[in-house]
Every structure is written in structure tokens, then in C-alpha cells.
Amino acid sequence: MRWDALEEEPCSMARTIGVIGDRWTLLILRECFLRTRRFEGFQSALGITRHLLAERLKKLVRQGVLRRIPYQEAPKRHEYILTQKGLDLYPIMMAIVHWGDTHMVDTRGRPLLHQHRKCGKNFDPVMVCSECNEPLSAKEVHTHPGPGARSTPAITAPEKPKAKARRSTA
Amino acid sequence: MRWDALEEEPCSMARTIGVIGDRWTLLILRECFLRTRRFEGFQSALGITRHLLAERLKKLVRQGVLRRIPYQEAPKRHEYILTQKGLDLYPIMMAIVHWGDTHMVDTRGRPLLHQHRKCGKNFDPVMVCSECNEPLSAKEVHTHPGPGARSTPAITAPEKPKAKARRSTA
DNA sequence: CTTTACAGTTCTAAAAACGAACTGTCAATT
DNA sequence: AATTGACAGTTCGTTTTTAGAACTGTAAAG
């Protein structure tokens, strides 16, 4: 699969993965949220090769996730800062961190705590329904096609019409 | 960087990225949440090479995200189903989908709608503070070291002590 | 007895990532 | 005046991953 093809797929998840779905990009974005702004900052924090870093930053700028802002003339220098589109990735980041906090911690506990300025407490992020404010879990959600769903299913492998379950121990 | 090293880092995000932070893995998990369970199902839905699919499934099983359950003897066949650890990835998936719905839709609108069984309505996922239930945004959150923070910063590049800003147009 | 479903494994070619060195501008140091 | 260091990349040869297609093996169906 060509990875830029992901952005054309009629699936918001595939499209998003096309933008942020690789390891370095996610780590670069972590650094952005931790207030890193400059090339050397990213490079030394992550140990990414300079080549790849340059490429990933370019892509994030192209996608509108980061903005490249000059902070000095003479040797032209730029900072990379999150746009609103980039800031909106925050729930994804927090969800990733929280899963790690829940399932990947060692005996010492979590590496990082998060404090909510509004209420002053250390918190966990919780995902709730926008309509009833109840916490969400996979089993309580029903998925159905929306207006942007694929009309011509030509791209997918054609459904084999003769799908007769041989044995169904399942 | 060796990618399995990510799981040792004192950062819940890095550790999580070590498990799910690549394109195919995320797409495989999407399929899992859409109730795909079998090898051929994943393969034909995604167009992933069989080789990589086998490898990724193995890794997800090793990580405890999927469980490999026999559904027939004689050719031994297995299904891959989400464990609780895997189901807990749901907020990450929803956050990714929601970002795509917000920032990557074309004129036709969202490909998929989500209905909450409890309240019956189509919804968006919202991330809130576990303590005060207010929606979260990056700027309202302060991050500080937890018990599992790195005690010996030997792995990171040593902080250059003489960091004297040459020019600060910033 | 040939085909099909299914779950992989094996192989070679192509693409991506790594690692280290190099380019270029300017300020500060010697 | 010459050298060093900060900074933001680019270039290039090597190694690792991924793609793509074919092959293996079991058993039911036609």
C-alpha cells in the first residue's frame, strides 16, 4: 500500500493514521506537547536521525499540524509549533499515555502525572459521550455508515458472494 | 533506535507506541473493533501482505492485546480477539477517528457515525478530567514527574551545561 | 480427483531507515 | 584573523523493513 493513499480512504481512522500513524511522528508530537520547538531540540530529545526528522517535520507542516515560524533572520531559523489542528491531537496523545499508564507501567508507577489547572488535581483522562456525558466503552457503541461512506465499493476486495461457512465451531 | 527499546522508556507514551505505534497495527486494531477475527478477514479487508499480518498478529498476542483462540481442530485454526487490555485501546481509536472526523473529512461528511446504545444518539467522543468532569485541553494541563520517572538520566543525551542563548529573537 | 477455504511460510526485489559525514551562516572565543 | 560551536539542515553508502508473489499443508465441497 502506498501510505499517502490512506488519506483518500473513506475512513477517518485511516486518514488520521496517514498523518500521525508512525512511530517517529508520534514521538515528535509528544515533544511538541512538551514544548519542544526547534530542530536540535527534537533531535537530541529523540535520537532520531536528522534526515528523518527533517522529513517528518516537513510532512507535519504540509498537513497543517505544525506551523513553521521564523525566530531569527541571518541564518534563517524556524520554530515548529502546533496549530489548532495540531493541538486538537491532544486527546489522542492523552489516550495513548493513559493506556500506557494502565497497562505498561513497571513496579515504580507512572513516569508522569497530569494535573488539571482548573480543579488542581492529578487526573486521568476519561472519554465520554458528547450527548449524555457517560463514559464510553467499545461494546456500548454501534457504528453505522455516514454521509461520507463509500458509495462505490470498488476499492475493497469484492465480497465473495458464496461465503458459506464450512464449519462453524465458532 | 531499536523499537523494542521503546517499551523500556520511562514514558507511557513511548511504551504504548512500542506496542501499537505503527500503521498496520493500528489498522489491524481498527478491524478488531469492527469485529474481524480471522486471518483472511484481516488480510482481505486491509490488503496487508500475509507475511506482515502474521508478524503483527503474533506481536499483538505476545503483548496481550489479542488472544489467539482455536475455533476448529484439524486444520488447526484460530481467531484473534481483543483482550481487556485490547478493549481498553478503544479511547485511543475513538480519539483518532474523531480527529479525522474533525480535520480530514471531504465535502461529503463523515464516513462513519457512532451511536451510543445507552442514550441512543449519535455522538462525538469527548475527553474529560476524571476529577472534575470538565473537557480537557492541552493548555489546561500541567505535567510533572511521577514515581516512575527516570532517576538516572544516563540514557538521554547529557544536558549541555553551557546553554547560553546566542540571540533571543524568540 | 480437482477446486476452494483457510492460515500461514518462504523468497526476491523495492522502499525506508540508519549512521555518519558534510554544508553553510553567524557569534563568540582564542 | 583564525578557530570553535550552535544550529538547521542535506547527502550518501549500508542495513533493515516492507511489498509482492508464489508455495505448503489440511480438509471439505463439487
PDB file of N, CA and C in Angstrom, chain B residues 61-154:
ATOM      1  N   VAL B  61      -0.440 -10.589  20.073  1.00  0.00           N
ATOM      2  CA  VAL B  61      -0.728 -11.675  21.015  1.00  0.00           C
ATOM      3  C   VAL B  61       0.322 -11.680  22.123  1.00  0.00           C
ATOM      4  N   ARG B  62       1.584 -11.548  21.743  1.00  0.00           N
ATOM      5  CA  ARG B  62       2.667 -11.517  22.708  1.00  0.00           C
ATOM      6  C   ARG B  62       2.474 -10.393  23.720  1.00  0.00           C
ATOM      7  N   GLN B  63       1.948  -9.285  23.230  1.00  0.00           N
ATOM      8  CA  GLN B  63       1.763  -8.119  24.090  1.00  0.00           C
ATOM      9  C   GLN B  63       0.496  -8.206  24.924  1.00  0.00           C
ATOM     10  N   GLY B  64      -0.303  -9.220  24.678  1.00  0.00           N
ATOM     11  CA  GLY B  64      -1.530  -9.360  25.461  1.00  0.00           C
ATOM     12  C   GLY B  64      -2.676  -8.484  24.993  1.00  0.00           C
ATOM     13  N   VAL B  65      -2.571  -7.970  23.782  1.00  0.00           N
ATOM     14  CA  VAL B  65      -3.637  -7.135  23.243  1.00  0.00           C
ATOM     15  C   VAL B  65      -4.698  -8.018  22.577  1.00  0.00           C
ATOM     16  N   LEU B  66      -4.235  -9.076  21.937  1.00  0.00           N
ATOM     17  CA  LEU B  66      -5.146 -10.052  21.337  1.00  0.00           C
ATOM     18  C   LEU B  66      -4.921 -11.415  21.997  1.00  0.00           C
ATOM     19  N   ARG B  67      -5.980 -12.220  21.969  1.00  0.00           N
ATOM     20  CA  ARG B  67      -5.862 -13.604  22.409  1.00  0.00           C
ATOM     21  C   ARG B  67      -6.117 -14.473  21.185  1.00  0.00           C
ATOM     22  N   ARG B  68      -5.340 -15.567  21.079  1.00  0.00           N
ATOM     23  CA  ARG B  68      -5.458 -16.470  19.930  1.00  0.00           C
ATOM     24  C   ARG B  68      -6.249 -17.676  20.385  1.00  0.00           C
ATOM     25  N   ILE B  69      -7.452 -17.802  19.858  1.00  0.00           N
ATOM     26  CA  ILE B  69      -8.365 -18.822  20.352  1.00  0.00           C
ATOM     27  C   ILE B  69      -8.722 -19.797  19.240  1.00  0.00           C
ATOM     28  N   PRO B  70      -8.522 -21.097  19.495  1.00  0.00           N
ATOM     29  CA  PRO B  70      -8.839 -22.095  18.472  1.00  0.00           C
ATOM     30  C   PRO B  70     -10.340 -22.160  18.236  1.00  0.00           C
ATOM     31  N   TYR B  71     -10.732 -22.193  16.975  1.00  0.00           N
ATOM     32  CA  TYR B  71     -12.150 -22.355  16.680  1.00  0.00           C
ATOM     33  C   TYR B  71     -12.406 -23.620  15.890  1.00  0.00           C
ATOM     34  N   GLN B  72     -11.351 -24.352  15.548  1.00  0.00           N
ATOM     35  CA  GLN B  72     -11.531 -25.674  14.947  1.00  0.00           C
ATOM     36  C   GLN B  72     -10.228 -26.454  15.045  1.00  0.00           C
ATOM     37  N   GLU B  73     -10.347 -27.778  15.172  1.00  0.00           N
ATOM     38  CA  GLU B  73      -9.186 -28.652  15.124  1.00  0.00           C
ATOM     39  C   GLU B  73      -8.972 -29.038  13.664  1.00  0.00           C
ATOM     40  N   ALA B  74      -7.929 -29.718  13.382  1.00  0.00           N
ATOM     41  CA  ALA B  74      -7.775 -30.482  12.138  1.00  0.00           C
ATOM     42  C   ALA B  74      -7.906 -29.707  10.866  1.00  0.00           C
ATOM     43  N   PRO B  75      -7.618 -28.893  10.241  1.00  0.00           N
ATOM     44  CA  PRO B  75      -6.525 -27.910  10.220  1.00  0.00           C
ATOM     45  C   PRO B  75      -6.736 -26.965  11.386  1.00  0.00           C
ATOM     46  N   LYS B  76      -5.803 -26.932  12.279  1.00  0.00           N
ATOM     47  CA  LYS B  76      -5.891 -26.006  13.412  1.00  0.00           C
ATOM     48  C   LYS B  76      -6.138 -24.584  12.917  1.00  0.00           C
ATOM     49  N   ARG B  77      -7.166 -23.994  13.433  1.00  0.00           N
ATOM     50  CA  ARG B  77      -7.483 -22.616  13.051  1.00  0.00           C
ATOM     51  C   ARG B  77      -7.758 -21.803  14.305  1.00  0.00           C
ATOM     52  N   HIS B  78      -7.367 -20.541  14.235  1.00  0.00           N
ATOM     53  CA  HIS B  78      -7.546 -19.692  15.418  1.00  0.00           C
ATOM     54  C   HIS B  78      -8.218 -18.391  15.059  1.00  0.00           C
ATOM     55  N   GLU B  79      -8.860 -17.805  16.055  1.00  0.00           N
ATOM     56  CA  GLU B  79      -9.397 -16.463  15.916  1.00  0.00           C
ATOM     57  C   GLU B  79      -8.606 -15.541  16.819  1.00  0.00           C
ATOM     58  N   TYR B  80      -8.531 -14.306  16.398  1.00  0.00           N
ATOM     59  CA  TYR B  80      -7.840 -13.305  17.199  1.00  0.00           C
ATOM     60  C   TYR B  80      -8.884 -12.373  17.789  1.00  0.00           C
ATOM     61  N   ILE B  81      -8.989 -12.375  19.110  1.00  0.00           N
ATOM     62  CA  ILE B  81      -9.969 -11.469  19.700  1.00  0.00           C
ATOM     63  C   ILE B  81      -9.313 -10.579  20.736  1.00  0.00           C
ATOM     64  N   LEU B  82      -9.892  -9.417  20.905  1.00  0.00           N
ATOM     65  CA  LEU B  82      -9.339  -8.431  21.821  1.00  0.00           C
ATOM     66  C   LEU B  82      -9.440  -8.909  23.261  1.00  0.00           C
ATOM     67  N   THR B  83      -8.372  -8.786  23.993  1.00  0.00           N
ATOM     68  CA  THR B  83      -8.407  -8.999  25.440  1.00  0.00           C
ATOM     69  C   THR B  83      -8.952  -7.730  26.089  1.00  0.00           C
ATOM     70  N   GLN B  84      -9.035  -7.726  27.412  1.00  0.00           N
ATOM     71  CA  GLN B  84      -9.444  -6.492  28.077  1.00  0.00           C
ATOM     72  C   GLN B  84      -8.428  -5.385  27.789  1.00  0.00           C
ATOM     73  N   LYS B  85      -7.161  -5.773  27.838  1.00  0.00           N
ATOM     74  CA  LYS B  85      -6.104  -4.808  27.512  1.00  0.00           C
ATOM     75  C   LYS B  85      -6.316  -4.228  26.119  1.00  0.00           C
ATOM     76  N   GLY B  86      -6.735  -5.077  25.205  1.00  0.00           N
ATOM     77  CA  GLY B  86      -7.018  -4.619  23.851  1.00  0.00           C
ATOM     78  C   GLY B  86      -8.258  -3.741  23.801  1.00  0.00           C
ATOM     79  N   LEU B  87      -9.308  -4.158  24.492  1.00  0.00           N
ATOM     80  CA  LEU B  87     -10.533  -3.356  24.508  1.00  0.00           C
ATOM     81  C   LEU B  87     -10.273  -1.968  25.089  1.00  0.00           C
ATOM     82  N   ASP B  88      -9.334  -1.921  26.011  1.00  0.00           N
ATOM     83  CA  ASP B  88      -9.000  -0.634  26.630  1.00  0.00           C
ATOM     84  C   ASP B  88      -8.359   0.342  25.634  1.00  0.00           C
ATOM     85  N   LEU B  89      -8.011  -0.147  24.464  1.00  0.00           N
ATOM     86  CA  LEU B  89      -7.480   0.761  23.442  1.00  0.00           C
ATOM     87  C   LEU B  89      -8.585   1.595  22.813  1.00  0.00           C
ATOM     88  N   TYR B  90      -9.807   1.291  23.150  1.00  0.00           N
ATOM     89  CA  TYR B  90     -10.932   1.962  22.499  1.00  0.00           C
ATOM     90  C   TYR B  90     -10.865   3.489  22.531  1.00  0.00           C
ATOM     91  N   PRO B  91     -10.553   4.077  23.676  1.00  0.00           N
ATOM     92  CA  PRO B  91     -10.455   5.544  23.667  1.00  0.00           C
ATOM     93  C   PRO B  91      -9.421   6.069  22.674  1.00  0.00           C
ATOM     94  N   ILE B  92      -8.329   5.367  22.506  1.00  0.00           N
ATOM     95  CA  ILE B  92      -7.334   5.791  21.520  1.00  0.00           C
ATOM     96  C   ILE B  92      -7.937   5.758  20.128  1.00  0.00           C
ATOM     97  N   MET B  93      -8.603   4.651  19.816  1.00  0.00           N
ATOM     98  CA  MET B  93      -9.222   4.521  18.494  1.00  0.00           C
ATOM     99  C   MET B  93     -10.240   5.636  18.265  1.00  0.00           C
ATOM    100  N   MET B  94     -11.084   5.851  19.266  1.00  0.00           N
ATOM    101  CA  MET B  94     -12.121   6.869  19.107  1.00  0.00           C
ATOM    102  C   MET B  94     -11.513   8.256  18.971  1.00  0.00           C
ATOM    103  N   ALA B  95     -10.446   8.507  19.705  1.00  0.00           N
ATOM    104  CA  ALA B  95      -9.811   9.818  19.605  1.00  0.00           C
ATOM    105  C   ALA B  95      -9.239  10.015  18.203  1.00  0.00           C
ATOM    106  N   ILE B  96      -8.669   8.969  17.656  1.00  0.00           N
ATOM    107  CA  ILE B  96      -8.109   9.045  16.301  1.00  0.00           C
ATOM    108  C   ILE B  96      -9.219   9.283  15.279  1.00  0.00           C
ATOM    109  N   VAL B  97     -10.296   8.519  15.407  1.00  0.00           N
ATOM    110  CA  VAL B  97     -11.421   8.685  14.486  1.00  0.00           C
ATOM    111  C   VAL B  97     -11.985  10.105  14.586  1.00  0.00           C
ATOM    112  N   HIS B  98     -12.110  10.577  15.803  1.00  0.00           N
ATOM    113  CA  HIS B  98     -12.727  11.888  15.982  1.00  0.00           C
ATOM    114  C   HIS B  98     -11.879  13.003  15.385  1.00  0.00           C
ATOM    115  N   TRP B  99     -10.583  12.874  15.519  1.00  0.00           N
ATOM    116  CA  TRP B  99      -9.712  13.878  14.902  1.00  0.00           C
ATOM    117  C   TRP B  99      -9.870  13.854  13.386  1.00  0.00           C
ATOM    118  N   GLY B 100      -9.931  12.664  12.833  1.00  0.00           N
ATOM    119  CA  GLY B 100     -10.159  12.537  11.397  1.00  0.00           C
ATOM    120  C   GLY B 100     -11.501  13.127  10.990  1.00  0.00           C
ATOM    121  N   ASP B 101     -12.526  12.854  11.796  1.00  0.00           N
ATOM    122  CA  ASP B 101     -13.850  13.405  11.503  1.00  0.00           C
ATOM    123  C   ASP B 101     -13.821  14.932  11.518  1.00  0.00           C
ATOM    124  N   THR B 102     -12.993  15.477  12.377  1.00  0.00           N
ATOM    125  CA  THR B 102     -12.938  16.933  12.501  1.00  0.00           C
ATOM    126  C   THR B 102     -12.064  17.574  11.435  1.00  0.00           C
ATOM    127  N   HIS B 103     -10.939  16.933  11.128  1.00  0.00           N
ATOM    128  CA  HIS B 103      -9.939  17.605  10.302  1.00  0.00           C
ATOM    129  C   HIS B 103      -9.653  16.961   8.953  1.00  0.00           C
ATOM    130  N   MET B 104     -10.169  15.802   8.705  1.00  0.00           N
ATOM    131  CA  MET B 104      -9.806  15.126   7.465  1.00  0.00           C
ATOM    132  C   MET B 104     -11.003  14.714   6.619  1.00  0.00           C
ATOM    133  N   VAL B 105     -12.184  15.268   6.869  1.00  0.00           N
ATOM    134  CA  VAL B 105     -13.326  14.879   6.054  1.00  0.00           C
ATOM    135  C   VAL B 105     -13.376  15.689   4.763  1.00  0.00           C
ATOM    136  N   ASP B 106     -13.934  15.087   3.730  1.00  0.00           N
ATOM    137  CA  ASP B 106     -14.164  15.825   2.499  1.00  0.00           C
ATOM    138  C   ASP B 106     -15.574  16.426   2.554  1.00  0.00           C
ATOM    139  N   THR B 107     -16.036  16.927   1.433  1.00  0.00           N
ATOM    140  CA  THR B 107     -17.323  17.632   1.435  1.00  0.00           C
ATOM    141  C   THR B 107     -18.502  16.731   1.789  1.00  0.00           C
ATOM    142  N   ARG B 108     -18.317  15.461   1.575  1.00  0.00           N
ATOM    143  CA  ARG B 108     -19.451  14.561   1.780  1.00  0.00           C
ATOM    144  C   ARG B 108     -19.761  14.300   3.250  1.00  0.00           C
ATOM    145  N   GLY B 109     -18.814  14.590   4.104  1.00  0.00           N
ATOM    146  CA  GLY B 109     -19.052  14.372   5.524  1.00  0.00           C
ATOM    147  C   GLY B 109     -18.399  13.098   6.025  1.00  0.00           C
ATOM    148  N   ARG B 110     -18.696  12.736   7.250  1.00  0.00           N
ATOM    149  CA  ARG B 110     -18.017  11.614   7.859  1.00  0.00           C
ATOM    150  C   ARG B 110     -18.428  10.273   7.271  1.00  0.00           C
ATOM    151  N   PRO B 111     -17.448   9.407   7.143  1.00  0.00           N
ATOM    152  CA  PRO B 111     -17.712   8.082   6.602  1.00  0.00           C
ATOM    153  C   PRO B 111     -18.530   7.207   7.557  1.00  0.00           C
ATOM    154  N   LEU B 112     -18.335   7.431   8.852  1.00  0.00           N
ATOM    155  CA  LEU B 112     -18.942   6.538   9.838  1.00  0.00           C
ATOM    156  C   LEU B 112     -19.555   7.359  10.963  1.00  0.00           C
ATOM    157  N   LEU B 113     -20.710   6.937  11.422  1.00  0.00           N
ATOM    158  CA  LEU B 113     -21.316   7.584  12.586  1.00  0.00           C
ATOM    159  C   LEU B 113     -21.318   6.600  13.748  1.00  0.00           C
ATOM    160  N   HIS B 114     -21.286   7.152  14.947  1.00  0.00           N
ATOM    161  CA  HIS B 114     -21.248   6.317  16.146  1.00  0.00           C
ATOM    162  C   HIS B 114     -22.457   6.604  17.002  1.00  0.00           C
ATOM    163  N   GLN B 115     -23.147   5.551  17.327  1.00  0.00           N
ATOM    164  CA  GLN B 115     -24.345   5.715  18.138  1.00  0.00           C
ATOM    165  C   GLN B 115     -24.116   5.089  19.516  1.00  0.00           C
ATOM    166  N   HIS B 116     -24.470   5.844  20.532  1.00  0.00           N
ATOM    167  CA  HIS B 116     -24.295   5.363  21.899  1.00  0.00           C
ATOM    168  C   HIS B 116     -25.550   4.601  22.306  1.00  0.00           C
ATOM    169  N   ARG B 117     -25.384   3.320  22.612  1.00  0.00           N
ATOM    170  CA  ARG B 117     -26.563   2.497  22.919  1.00  0.00           C
ATOM    171  C   ARG B 117     -27.326   3.022  24.120  1.00  0.00           C
ATOM    172  N   LYS B 118     -26.577   3.531  25.083  1.00  0.00           N
ATOM    173  CA  LYS B 118     -27.240   3.973  26.322  1.00  0.00           C
ATOM    174  C   LYS B 118     -28.229   5.108  26.081  1.00  0.00           C
ATOM    175  N   CYS B 119     -27.790   6.113  25.290  1.00  0.00           N
ATOM    176  CA  CYS B 119     -28.673   7.262  25.123  1.00  0.00           C
ATOM    177  C   CYS B 119     -29.299   7.301  23.733  1.00  0.00           C
ATOM    178  N   GLY B 120     -28.859   6.399  22.879  1.00  0.00           N
ATOM    179  CA  GLY B 120     -29.487   6.285  21.567  1.00  0.00           C
ATOM    180  C   GLY B 120     -29.053   7.306  20.535  1.00  0.00           C
ATOM    181  N   LYS B 121     -28.197   8.248  20.922  1.00  0.00           N
ATOM    182  CA  LYS B 121     -27.858   9.310  19.987  1.00  0.00           C
ATOM    183  C   LYS B 121     -26.512   9.100  19.298  1.00  0.00           C
ATOM    184  N   ASN B 122     -26.372   9.696  18.118  1.00  0.00           N
ATOM    185  CA  ASN B 122     -25.055   9.777  17.501  1.00  0.00           C
ATOM    186  C   ASN B 122     -24.231  10.769  18.309  1.00  0.00           C
ATOM    187  N   PHE B 123     -22.983  10.425  18.530  1.00  0.00           N
ATOM    188  CA  PHE B 123     -22.194  11.242  19.448  1.00  0.00           C
ATOM    189  C   PHE B 123     -20.793  11.476  18.920  1.00  0.00           C
ATOM    190  N   ASP B 124     -20.103  12.395  19.576  1.00  0.00           N
ATOM    191  CA  ASP B 124     -18.662  12.532  19.444  1.00  0.00           C
ATOM    192  C   ASP B 124     -18.041  12.152  20.769  1.00  0.00           C
ATOM    193  N   PRO B 125     -16.849  11.596  20.729  1.00  0.00           N
ATOM    194  CA  PRO B 125     -16.171  11.294  21.985  1.00  0.00           C
ATOM    195  C   PRO B 125     -15.539  12.569  22.535  1.00  0.00           C
ATOM    196  N   VAL B 126     -15.684  12.787  23.809  1.00  0.00           N
ATOM    197  CA  VAL B 126     -15.109  13.958  24.457  1.00  0.00           C
ATOM    198  C   VAL B 126     -14.233  13.493  25.598  1.00  0.00           C
ATOM    199  N   MET B 127     -13.050  14.081  25.693  1.00  0.00           N
ATOM    200  CA  MET B 127     -12.161  13.670  26.766  1.00  0.00           C
ATOM    201  C   MET B 127     -12.274  14.627  27.945  1.00  0.00           C
ATOM    202  N   VAL B 128     -12.569  14.083  29.099  1.00  0.00           N
ATOM    203  CA  VAL B 128     -12.767  14.926  30.270  1.00  0.00           C
ATOM    204  C   VAL B 128     -11.833  14.525  31.403  1.00  0.00           C
ATOM    205  N   CYS B 129     -11.719  15.405  32.358  1.00  0.00           N
ATOM    206  CA  CYS B 129     -10.927  15.186  33.576  1.00  0.00           C
ATOM    207  C   CYS B 129     -11.669  14.223  34.497  1.00  0.00           C
ATOM    208  N   SER B 130     -10.970  13.204  34.965  1.00  0.00           N
ATOM    209  CA  SER B 130     -11.612  12.212  35.826  1.00  0.00           C
ATOM    210  C   SER B 130     -12.052  12.822  37.159  1.00  0.00           C
ATOM    211  N   GLU B 131     -11.479  13.950  37.522  1.00  0.00           N
ATOM    212  CA  GLU B 131     -11.759  14.529  38.842  1.00  0.00           C
ATOM    213  C   GLU B 131     -12.898  15.532  38.816  1.00  0.00           C
ATOM    214  N   CYS B 132     -12.928  16.370  37.764  1.00  0.00           N
ATOM    215  CA  CYS B 132     -13.971  17.406  37.748  1.00  0.00           C
ATOM    216  C   CYS B 132     -14.904  17.289  36.552  1.00  0.00           C
ATOM    217  N   ASN B 133     -14.655  16.301  35.700  1.00  0.00           N
ATOM    218  CA  ASN B 133     -15.515  16.048  34.534  1.00  0.00           C
ATOM    219  C   ASN B 133     -15.546  17.154  33.488  1.00  0.00           C
ATOM    220  N   GLU B 134     -14.644  18.110  33.590  1.00  0.00           N
ATOM    221  CA  GLU B 134     -14.591  19.149  32.569  1.00  0.00           C
ATOM    222  C   GLU B 134     -13.784  18.662  31.364  1.00  0.00           C
ATOM    223  N   PRO B 135     -14.175  19.089  30.167  1.00  0.00           N
ATOM    224  CA  PRO B 135     -13.382  18.729  28.981  1.00  0.00           C
ATOM    225  C   PRO B 135     -11.938  19.213  29.108  1.00  0.00           C
ATOM    226  N   LEU B 136     -11.028  18.433  28.549  1.00  0.00           N
ATOM    227  CA  LEU B 136      -9.606  18.727  28.690  1.00  0.00           C
ATOM    228  C   LEU B 136      -9.047  19.393  27.442  1.00  0.00           C
ATOM    229  N   SER B 137      -8.153  20.332  27.637  1.00  0.00           N
ATOM    230  CA  SER B 137      -7.351  20.785  26.507  1.00  0.00           C
ATOM    231  C   SER B 137      -5.906  20.911  26.962  1.00  0.00           C
ATOM    232  N   ALA B 138      -5.008  20.870  26.000  1.00  0.00           N
ATOM    233  CA  ALA B 138      -3.577  20.793  26.289  1.00  0.00           C
ATOM    234  C   ALA B 138      -3.130  21.889  27.252  1.00  0.00           C
ATOM    235  N   LYS B 139      -3.640  23.085  27.058  1.00  0.00           N
ATOM    236  CA  LYS B 139      -3.121  24.218  27.822  1.00  0.00           C
ATOM    237  C   LYS B 139      -3.562  24.233  29.280  1.00  0.00           C
ATOM    238  N   GLU B 140      -4.570  23.437  29.589  1.00  0.00           N
ATOM    239  CA  GLU B 140      -5.046  23.419  30.978  1.00  0.00           C
ATOM    240  C   GLU B 140      -4.379  22.334  31.796  1.00  0.00           C
ATOM    241  N   VAL B 141      -3.411  21.677  31.195  1.00  0.00           N
ATOM    242  CA  VAL B 141      -2.812  20.553  31.894  1.00  0.00           C
ATOM    243  C   VAL B 141      -1.347  20.806  32.195  1.00  0.00           C
ATOM    244  N   HIS B 142      -0.986  20.583  33.435  1.00  0.00           N
ATOM    245  CA  HIS B 142       0.405  20.702  33.842  1.00  0.00           C
ATOM    246  C   HIS B 142       0.961  19.308  34.085  1.00  0.00           C
ATOM    247  N   THR B 143       2.144  19.074  33.530  1.00  0.00           N
ATOM    248  CA  THR B 143       2.757  17.750  33.598  1.00  0.00           C
ATOM    249  C   THR B 143       3.905  17.774  34.590  1.00  0.00           C
ATOM    250  N   HIS B 144       3.961  16.787  35.476  1.00  0.00           N
ATOM    251  CA  HIS B 144       5.130  16.710  36.353  1.00  0.00           C
ATOM    252  C   HIS B 144       5.523  15.271  36.627  1.00  0.00           C
ATOM    253  N   PRO B 145       6.781  15.059  37.033  1.00  0.00           N
ATOM    254  CA  PRO B 145       7.304  13.697  37.174  1.00  0.00           C
ATOM    255  C   PRO B 145       6.524  12.888  38.208  1.00  0.00           C
ATOM    256  N   GLY B 146       6.297  11.624  37.887  1.00  0.00           N
ATOM    257  CA  GLY B 146       5.643  10.723  38.819  1.00  0.00           C
ATOM    258  C   GLY B 146       6.662   9.770  39.438  1.00  0.00           C
ATOM    259  N   PRO B 147       6.203   8.803  40.225  1.00  0.00           N
ATOM    260  CA  PRO B 147       7.121   7.869  40.905  1.00  0.00           C
ATOM    261  C   PRO B 147       7.981   7.065  39.941  1.00  0.00           C
ATOM    262  N   GLY B 148       7.481   6.803  38.757  1.00  0.00           N
ATOM    263  CA  GLY B 148       8.253   6.008  37.798  1.00  0.00           C
ATOM    264  C   GLY B 148       9.127   6.827  36.880  1.00  0.00           C
ATOM    265  N   ALA B 149       9.299   8.098  37.201  1.00  0.00           N
ATOM    266  CA  ALA B 149      10.154   8.953  36.367  1.00  0.00           C
ATOM    267  C   ALA B 149      11.593   8.459  36.416  1.00  0.00           C
ATOM    268  N   ARG B 150      12.322   8.804  35.398  1.00  0.00           N
ATOM    269  CA  ARG B 150      13.705   8.355  35.342  1.00  0.00           C
ATOM    270  C   ARG B 150      14.521   8.947  36.488  1.00  0.00           C
ATOM    271  N   SER B 151      15.198   8.081  37.229  1.00  0.00           N
ATOM    272  CA  SER B 151      16.065   8.605  38.287  1.00  0.00           C
ATOM    273  C   SER B 151      17.455   8.873  37.742  1.00  0.00           C
ATOM    274  N   THR B 152      17.952   7.959  36.909  1.00  0.00           N
ATOM    275  CA  THR B 152      19.275   8.152  36.318  1.00  0.00           C
ATOM    276  C   THR B 152      19.112   8.570  34.864  1.00  0.00           C
ATOM    277  N   PRO B 153      19.415   9.820  34.589  1.00  0.00           N
ATOM    278  CA  PRO B 153      19.203  10.322  33.227  1.00  0.00           C
ATOM    279  C   PRO B 153      20.326   9.929  32.283  1.00  0.00           C
ATOM    280  N   ALA B 154      20.911   8.761  32.517  1.00  0.00           N
ATOM    281  CA  ALA B 154      22.091   8.360  31.749  1.00  0.00           C
ATOM    282  C   ALA B 154      21.784   8.124  30.270  1.00  0.00           C
TER     283      ALA B 154
END
